[in-house]
Every structure is written in C-alpha cells, then in structure tokens.
Amino acid sequence: GAVVSQHPSRVICKSGTSVKIECRSLDFQATTMFWYRQFPKKSLMLMATSNEGSKATYEQGVEKDKFLINHASLTLSTLTVTSAHPEDSSFYICSATGTSGTGELFFGEGSRLTVL
Amino acid sequence: GQSLEQPSEVTAVEGAIVQINCTYQTSGFYGLSWYQQHDGGAPTFLSYNALDGLEETGRFSSFLSRSDSYGYLLLQELQMKDSASYFCAGDVYNTDKLIFGTGTRLQVFP
C-alpha cells in the first residue's frame, strides 16, 4: 500500500518561532497532498491542498501567510507554521491520494505541535 | 456549505453490533468514506461507497443513500480494539478533497 511519512512526530517550540513539518510519500508519487489540522477530540479540518509545482490552495479562514506550504517535488510537501502562537498548538496531519482508484486517502502519522 | 454530521458518542459491549450514522448537507459529494482513528494516531481507511447500497468488508459494512444524503457504518462482533473515533468523509466533486464529518467516539465495554 501507499506509505506517507511525516516528520517530526512531536515538536515543542517557543512563541514567535517558526516550525517546519515535512510530509513524504515513500513509495508513490503524489502530485497532490492535503494538510489537515485536528484539535483534541475534534474532527479533521482541511487547511489546504498542496499541489506539486504550484501554489497551494487554502481553505476559507486559513491564513496563507501563517501556514506556508511548499510542494517542491512529487514526494515532498512541507508545512511551515510561522510566528507560532499557543493557539496554533494542534495535531497536523498530511495525506495523499494513492493510486488504488478507491478515493482512499493515505495519512501520515501526524505531527503534534505544542507552542509554549 | 458542506457539512457531515455524526453522533458524538456511541457505547456498546463486546460482541454487539453498532451503527454509526452520517448525514450530510450538500449534494456535492462524489462518494462517502469511513475512517477509524485511535487516540494519538492517524486516521486509517475502512471503506468507501461510490454507489448507493451496502459495501461489506469483513466485520465492517458501510451504506450510502444519496437521495437521503445519509450513510452509516455498521460494526459487527465488536471487539475492545474497536474503541476509537470514526469519521465519515465526503469527497468533493471535481477535486481530490475529503471533508470529514464531526466524528463519533465509540467505546466498547467488556
């Protein structure tokens, strides 16, 4: 099956700093990846669609200048949380569509960000 | 807008059958998926309904009725390890985007 790897799994940072999260498709090429955010005991909220070689498409209400997404290759998308604040603390999960044709999304392991 | 509503919590005992419902408010979904998520983990795919009707995959079955904007996940022969959160998700027409439902926390008791 398709494998998506995310790094780091956990990160703690100080307010005002920037944090980069990587999402890699290990055994397939992903022209499109998705970034989700999940607060405790809540659902996954789609933040943006990451397109290889072009600008990301952000969902309504998501600040594109705060959550920078780069999809420079067919196997790597990065999410950078800039000038992080405690309210940015959350579980960030990336995903990519595999090649099975079932519409199944393959998820990374997730990255838990804690901003102090 | 697009929204998918689920009951927040369901409880059941081992060996029982439980149904988790999902109602949605848009006609813009191509199909309906179901995902399982254990605490602290990533969602894992369970099933997908592209057409109306019942899809069976082992102990799990999923149903979709487009005319009623409704679907459900049926879990049979419940096991303790089935305790998790379950999400329905609609894939939006002409995109690869998945919009997730509000989620249902299932607790299975011995």
mmCIF file of C-alpha atoms in Angstrom:
data_model
loop_
_atom_site.group_PDB
_atom_site.id
_atom_site.type_symbol
_atom_site.label_atom_id
_atom_site.label_comp_id
_atom_site.label_asym_id
_atom_site.label_seq_id
_atom_site.Cartn_x
_atom_site.Cartn_y
_atom_site.Cartn_z
ATOM 1 C CA GLY A 1 0.000 0.000 0.000
ATOM 2 C CA ALA A 2 0.916 3.648 -0.265
ATOM 3 C CA VAL A 3 3.022 4.951 2.620
ATOM 4 C CA VAL A 4 3.072 8.554 3.771
ATOM 5 C CA SER A 5 5.635 9.598 6.330
ATOM 6 C CA GLN A 6 5.505 12.741 8.410
ATOM 7 C CA HIS A 7 8.261 14.365 10.443
ATOM 8 C CA PRO A 8 8.631 15.383 13.203
ATOM 9 C CA SER A 9 6.027 13.456 15.140
ATOM 10 C CA ARG A 10 6.228 15.858 18.056
ATOM 11 C CA VAL A 11 7.631 19.346 18.311
ATOM 12 C CA ILE A 12 7.670 21.917 21.070
ATOM 13 C CA CYS A 13 8.607 25.485 20.294
ATOM 14 C CA LYS A 14 8.521 28.936 21.811
ATOM 15 C CA SER A 15 6.030 31.582 20.767
ATOM 16 C CA GLY A 16 7.230 33.608 17.823
ATOM 17 C CA THR A 17 9.355 30.905 16.275
ATOM 18 C CA SER A 18 8.639 29.003 13.063
ATOM 19 C CA VAL A 19 8.231 25.274 12.746
ATOM 20 C CA LYS A 20 8.508 23.171 9.601
ATOM 21 C CA ILE A 21 6.684 19.863 9.190
ATOM 22 C CA GLU A 22 7.574 17.501 6.352
ATOM 23 C CA CYS A 23 5.279 15.085 4.569
ATOM 24 C CA ARG A 24 6.751 12.470 2.242
ATOM 25 C CA SER A 25 5.171 9.862 0.018
ATOM 26 C CA LEU A 26 7.603 6.960 0.305
ATOM 27 C CA ASP A 27 6.563 4.548 -2.416
ATOM 28 C CA PHE A 28 4.475 6.591 -4.807
ATOM 29 C CA GLN A 29 4.403 9.991 -6.425
ATOM 30 C CA ALA A 30 1.853 12.407 -5.055
ATOM 31 C CA THR A 31 1.007 15.369 -7.238
ATOM 32 C CA THR A 32 -1.490 16.449 -4.603
ATOM 33 C CA MET A 33 -1.211 16.339 -0.848
ATOM 34 C CA PHE A 34 -3.568 17.658 1.788
ATOM 35 C CA TRP A 35 -2.891 19.259 5.143
ATOM 36 C CA TYR A 36 -5.356 18.821 7.988
ATOM 37 C CA ARG A 37 -5.488 20.207 11.476
ATOM 38 C CA GLN A 38 -7.120 18.456 14.398
ATOM 39 C CA PHE A 39 -7.816 19.796 17.870
ATOM 40 C CA PRO A 40 -8.291 17.335 20.748
ATOM 41 C CA LYS A 41 -11.476 15.299 20.456
ATOM 42 C CA LYS A 42 -12.439 17.198 17.314
ATOM 43 C CA SER A 43 -12.654 16.380 13.642
ATOM 44 C CA LEU A 44 -10.026 16.857 10.971
ATOM 45 C CA MET A 45 -10.266 20.267 9.350
ATOM 46 C CA LEU A 46 -8.848 20.639 5.869
ATOM 47 C CA MET A 47 -6.381 23.508 5.798
ATOM 48 C CA ALA A 48 -5.054 23.429 2.266
ATOM 49 C CA THR A 49 -4.413 21.425 -0.854
ATOM 50 C CA SER A 50 -0.755 21.217 -1.782
ATOM 51 C CA ASN A 51 -0.052 20.960 -5.499
ATOM 52 C CA GLU A 52 3.347 19.959 -6.828
ATOM 53 C CA GLY A 53 4.976 22.800 -8.687
ATOM 54 C CA SER A 54 2.301 25.374 -7.985
ATOM 55 C CA LYS A 55 0.823 27.406 -5.182
ATOM 56 C CA ALA A 56 -1.229 25.704 -2.513
ATOM 57 C CA THR A 57 -4.974 26.221 -2.379
ATOM 58 C CA TYR A 58 -6.113 27.278 1.061
ATOM 59 C CA GLU A 59 -9.499 26.681 2.629
ATOM 60 C CA GLN A 60 -11.570 29.603 3.757
ATOM 61 C CA GLY A 61 -10.361 31.054 7.030
ATOM 62 C CA VAL A 62 -6.842 29.612 6.837
ATOM 63 C CA GLU A 63 -4.113 32.270 6.816
ATOM 64 C CA LYS A 64 -1.801 31.520 3.928
ATOM 65 C CA ASP A 65 0.922 33.793 5.277
ATOM 66 C CA LYS A 66 0.909 31.962 8.572
ATOM 67 C CA PHE A 67 0.772 28.425 7.233
ATOM 68 C CA LEU A 68 3.262 28.291 4.378
ATOM 69 C CA ILE A 69 3.017 25.242 2.173
ATOM 70 C CA ASN A 70 5.631 24.171 -0.320
ATOM 71 C CA HIS A 71 5.348 21.158 -2.610
ATOM 72 C CA ALA A 72 8.637 21.225 -4.420
ATOM 73 C CA SER A 73 8.738 17.614 -5.561
ATOM 74 C CA LEU A 74 6.386 14.730 -6.258
ATOM 75 C CA THR A 75 7.251 13.130 -2.942
ATOM 76 C CA LEU A 76 7.584 16.030 -0.509
ATOM 77 C CA SER A 77 5.293 18.705 0.838
ATOM 78 C CA THR A 78 6.172 20.952 3.766
ATOM 79 C CA LEU A 79 4.025 22.989 6.107
ATOM 80 C CA THR A 80 5.711 25.849 7.958
ATOM 81 C CA VAL A 81 3.875 27.411 10.865
ATOM 82 C CA THR A 82 5.301 30.911 11.034
ATOM 83 C CA SER A 83 5.462 33.047 14.159
ATOM 84 C CA ALA A 84 3.775 30.318 16.144
ATOM 85 C CA HIS A 85 1.406 31.149 18.999
ATOM 86 C CA PRO A 86 -0.035 28.888 21.695
ATOM 87 C CA GLU A 87 -3.360 28.741 19.827
ATOM 88 C CA ASP A 88 -1.512 27.082 16.928
ATOM 89 C CA SER A 89 -0.869 24.079 19.156
ATOM 90 C CA SER A 90 -2.613 21.211 17.420
ATOM 91 C CA PHE A 91 -2.213 17.900 15.638
ATOM 92 C CA TYR A 92 -1.253 18.476 11.998
ATOM 93 C CA ILE A 93 -1.767 15.609 9.565
ATOM 94 C CA CYS A 94 -0.859 15.347 5.916
ATOM 95 C CA SER A 95 -2.353 12.976 3.405
ATOM 96 C CA ALA A 96 -2.089 11.978 -0.206
ATOM 97 C CA THR A 97 -4.261 10.119 -2.654
ATOM 98 C CA GLY A 98 -2.916 6.754 -3.669
ATOM 99 C CA THR A 99 -3.278 5.022 -6.976
ATOM 100 C CA SER A 100 -5.928 2.453 -5.990
ATOM 101 C CA GLY A 101 -8.745 4.435 -7.559
ATOM 102 C CA THR A 102 -10.941 3.974 -4.494
ATOM 103 C CA GLY A 103 -10.584 7.552 -3.326
ATOM 104 C CA GLU A 104 -8.704 6.332 -0.284
ATOM 105 C CA LEU A 105 -6.505 8.884 1.382
ATOM 106 C CA PHE A 106 -3.258 7.736 2.944
ATOM 107 C CA PHE A 107 -2.298 9.669 6.024
ATOM 108 C CA GLY A 108 0.997 10.493 7.608
ATOM 109 C CA GLU A 109 1.500 9.692 11.260
ATOM 110 C CA GLY A 110 0.718 13.272 12.241
ATOM 111 C CA SER A 111 2.757 15.950 13.976
ATOM 112 C CA ARG A 112 1.780 17.232 17.386
ATOM 113 C CA LEU A 113 2.816 20.844 17.774
ATOM 114 C CA THR A 114 2.971 22.470 21.193
ATOM 115 C CA VAL A 115 3.710 26.186 21.312
ATOM 116 C CA LEU A 116 4.798 27.485 24.707
ATOM 117 C CA GLY B 1 -21.820 24.823 2.827
ATOM 118 C CA GLN B 2 -20.610 21.295 3.169
ATOM 119 C CA SER B 3 -21.069 19.531 6.468
ATOM 120 C CA LEU B 4 -21.351 15.969 7.664
ATOM 121 C CA GLU B 5 -22.986 15.311 10.991
ATOM 122 C CA GLN B 6 -22.429 12.300 13.233
ATOM 123 C CA PRO B 7 -23.460 11.379 16.768
ATOM 124 C CA SER B 8 -20.717 12.447 19.146
ATOM 125 C CA GLU B 9 -20.523 9.230 21.119
ATOM 126 C CA VAL B 10 -21.734 5.645 20.973
ATOM 127 C CA THR B 11 -21.241 2.902 23.556
ATOM 128 C CA ALA B 12 -21.672 -0.851 23.180
ATOM 129 C CA VAL B 13 -20.489 -4.139 24.642
ATOM 130 C CA GLU B 14 -18.187 -6.719 23.163
ATOM 131 C CA GLY B 15 -19.840 -8.920 20.576
ATOM 132 C CA ALA B 16 -22.614 -6.451 19.890
ATOM 133 C CA ILE B 17 -23.494 -4.643 16.662
ATOM 134 C CA VAL B 18 -23.373 -0.870 16.428
ATOM 135 C CA GLN B 19 -24.401 1.545 13.695
ATOM 136 C CA ILE B 20 -22.824 4.974 13.302
ATOM 137 C CA ASN B 21 -24.862 7.369 11.190
ATOM 138 C CA CYS B 22 -23.678 10.189 8.971
ATOM 139 C CA THR B 23 -25.947 12.805 7.432
ATOM 140 C CA TYR B 24 -24.666 15.429 5.084
ATOM 141 C CA GLN B 25 -25.894 18.779 3.900
ATOM 142 C CA THR B 26 -24.570 19.023 0.404
ATOM 143 C CA SER B 27 -25.069 17.210 -2.861
ATOM 144 C CA GLY B 28 -21.516 17.939 -3.864
ATOM 145 C CA PHE B 29 -20.002 14.704 -2.672
ATOM 146 C CA TYR B 30 -18.990 12.054 -5.132
ATOM 147 C CA GLY B 31 -18.793 9.281 -2.542
ATOM 148 C CA LEU B 32 -18.606 8.624 1.172
ATOM 149 C CA SER B 33 -15.645 7.139 3.029
ATOM 150 C CA TRP B 34 -15.207 5.924 6.581
ATOM 151 C CA TYR B 35 -12.048 6.245 8.655
ATOM 152 C CA GLN B 36 -11.031 4.935 12.060
ATOM 153 C CA GLN B 37 -8.731 6.884 14.351
ATOM 154 C CA HIS B 38 -7.287 5.684 17.636
ATOM 155 C CA ASP B 39 -6.194 8.285 20.175
ATOM 156 C CA GLY B 40 -2.942 9.925 19.110
ATOM 157 C CA GLY B 41 -2.861 8.113 15.796
ATOM 158 C CA ALA B 42 -3.561 8.882 12.172
ATOM 159 C CA PRO B 43 -6.866 8.007 10.509
ATOM 160 C CA THR B 44 -6.977 4.674 8.726
ATOM 161 C CA PHE B 45 -9.262 3.869 5.835
ATOM 162 C CA LEU B 46 -12.160 1.478 6.445
ATOM 163 C CA SER B 47 -14.468 1.654 3.435
ATOM 164 C CA TYR B 48 -15.751 3.711 0.555
ATOM 165 C CA ASN B 49 -19.199 3.930 -1.058
ATOM 166 C CA ALA B 50 -19.189 5.324 -4.566
ATOM 167 C CA LEU B 51 -22.661 3.962 -5.250
ATOM 168 C CA ASP B 52 -25.845 3.667 -3.225
ATOM 169 C CA GLY B 53 -26.160 0.490 -1.241
ATOM 170 C CA LEU B 54 -24.207 -1.646 1.130
ATOM 171 C CA GLU B 55 -20.478 -2.386 0.979
ATOM 172 C CA GLU B 56 -19.247 -5.190 3.192
ATOM 173 C CA THR B 57 -15.664 -5.588 4.336
ATOM 174 C CA GLY B 58 -15.317 -8.248 6.997
ATOM 175 C CA ARG B 59 -16.876 -7.127 10.266
ATOM 176 C CA PHE B 60 -17.445 -3.629 8.903
ATOM 177 C CA SER B 61 -20.138 -2.614 6.428
ATOM 178 C CA SER B 62 -20.989 0.795 5.075
ATOM 179 C CA PHE B 63 -24.158 2.054 3.480
ATOM 180 C CA LEU B 64 -24.943 5.080 1.349
ATOM 181 C CA SER B 65 -28.212 6.618 0.192
ATOM 182 C CA ARG B 66 -27.664 9.700 -1.941
ATOM 183 C CA SER B 67 -31.353 10.533 -2.125
ATOM 184 C CA ASP B 68 -31.459 10.738 1.658
ATOM 185 C CA SER B 69 -27.984 12.347 1.995
ATOM 186 C CA TYR B 70 -27.283 9.641 4.523
ATOM 187 C CA GLY B 71 -24.858 6.895 5.206
ATOM 188 C CA TYR B 72 -23.853 4.637 8.045
ATOM 189 C CA LEU B 73 -21.066 2.403 9.235
ATOM 190 C CA LEU B 74 -22.067 -0.922 10.747
ATOM 191 C CA LEU B 75 -19.643 -2.689 13.042
ATOM 192 C CA GLN B 76 -20.397 -6.298 13.943
ATOM 193 C CA GLU B 77 -18.940 -8.632 16.556
ATOM 194 C CA LEU B 78 -17.474 -5.679 18.386
ATOM 195 C CA GLN B 79 -14.075 -6.089 19.994
ATOM 196 C CA MET B 80 -12.359 -3.963 22.604
ATOM 197 C CA LYS B 81 -9.851 -2.812 19.999
ATOM 198 C CA ASP B 82 -12.705 -1.215 18.037
ATOM 199 C CA SER B 83 -12.857 1.536 20.666
ATOM 200 C CA ALA B 84 -11.810 4.558 18.628
ATOM 201 C CA SER B 85 -13.164 7.585 16.808
ATOM 202 C CA TYR B 86 -14.909 7.026 13.498
ATOM 203 C CA PHE B 87 -15.281 9.641 10.799
ATOM 204 C CA CYS B 88 -17.323 9.723 7.654
ATOM 205 C CA ALA B 89 -15.826 11.810 4.870
ATOM 206 C CA GLY B 90 -17.198 13.092 1.590
ATOM 207 C CA ASP B 91 -15.031 13.526 -1.459
ATOM 208 C CA VAL B 92 -15.882 16.744 -3.207
ATOM 209 C CA TYR B 93 -16.866 16.688 -6.877
ATOM 210 C CA ASN B 94 -14.091 17.574 -9.311
ATOM 211 C CA THR B 95 -11.444 17.695 -6.602
ATOM 212 C CA ASP B 96 -9.474 15.181 -4.572
ATOM 213 C CA LYS B 97 -10.521 16.882 -1.334
ATOM 214 C CA LEU B 98 -12.061 14.972 1.542
ATOM 215 C CA ILE B 99 -14.285 16.781 4.007
ATOM 216 C CA PHE B 100 -14.559 14.972 7.318
ATOM 217 C CA GLY B 101 -17.636 14.529 9.469
ATOM 218 C CA THR B 102 -17.867 15.635 13.073
ATOM 219 C CA GLY B 103 -16.723 12.223 14.282
ATOM 220 C CA THR B 104 -18.157 9.574 16.608
ATOM 221 C CA ARG B 105 -16.314 8.220 19.596
ATOM 222 C CA LEU B 106 -17.090 4.529 20.079
ATOM 223 C CA GLN B 107 -16.462 2.934 23.440
ATOM 224 C CA VAL B 108 -16.677 -0.832 23.664
ATOM 225 C CA PHE B 109 -17.112 -2.329 27.118
ATOM 226 C CA PRO B 110 -16.421 -5.916 28.200
#
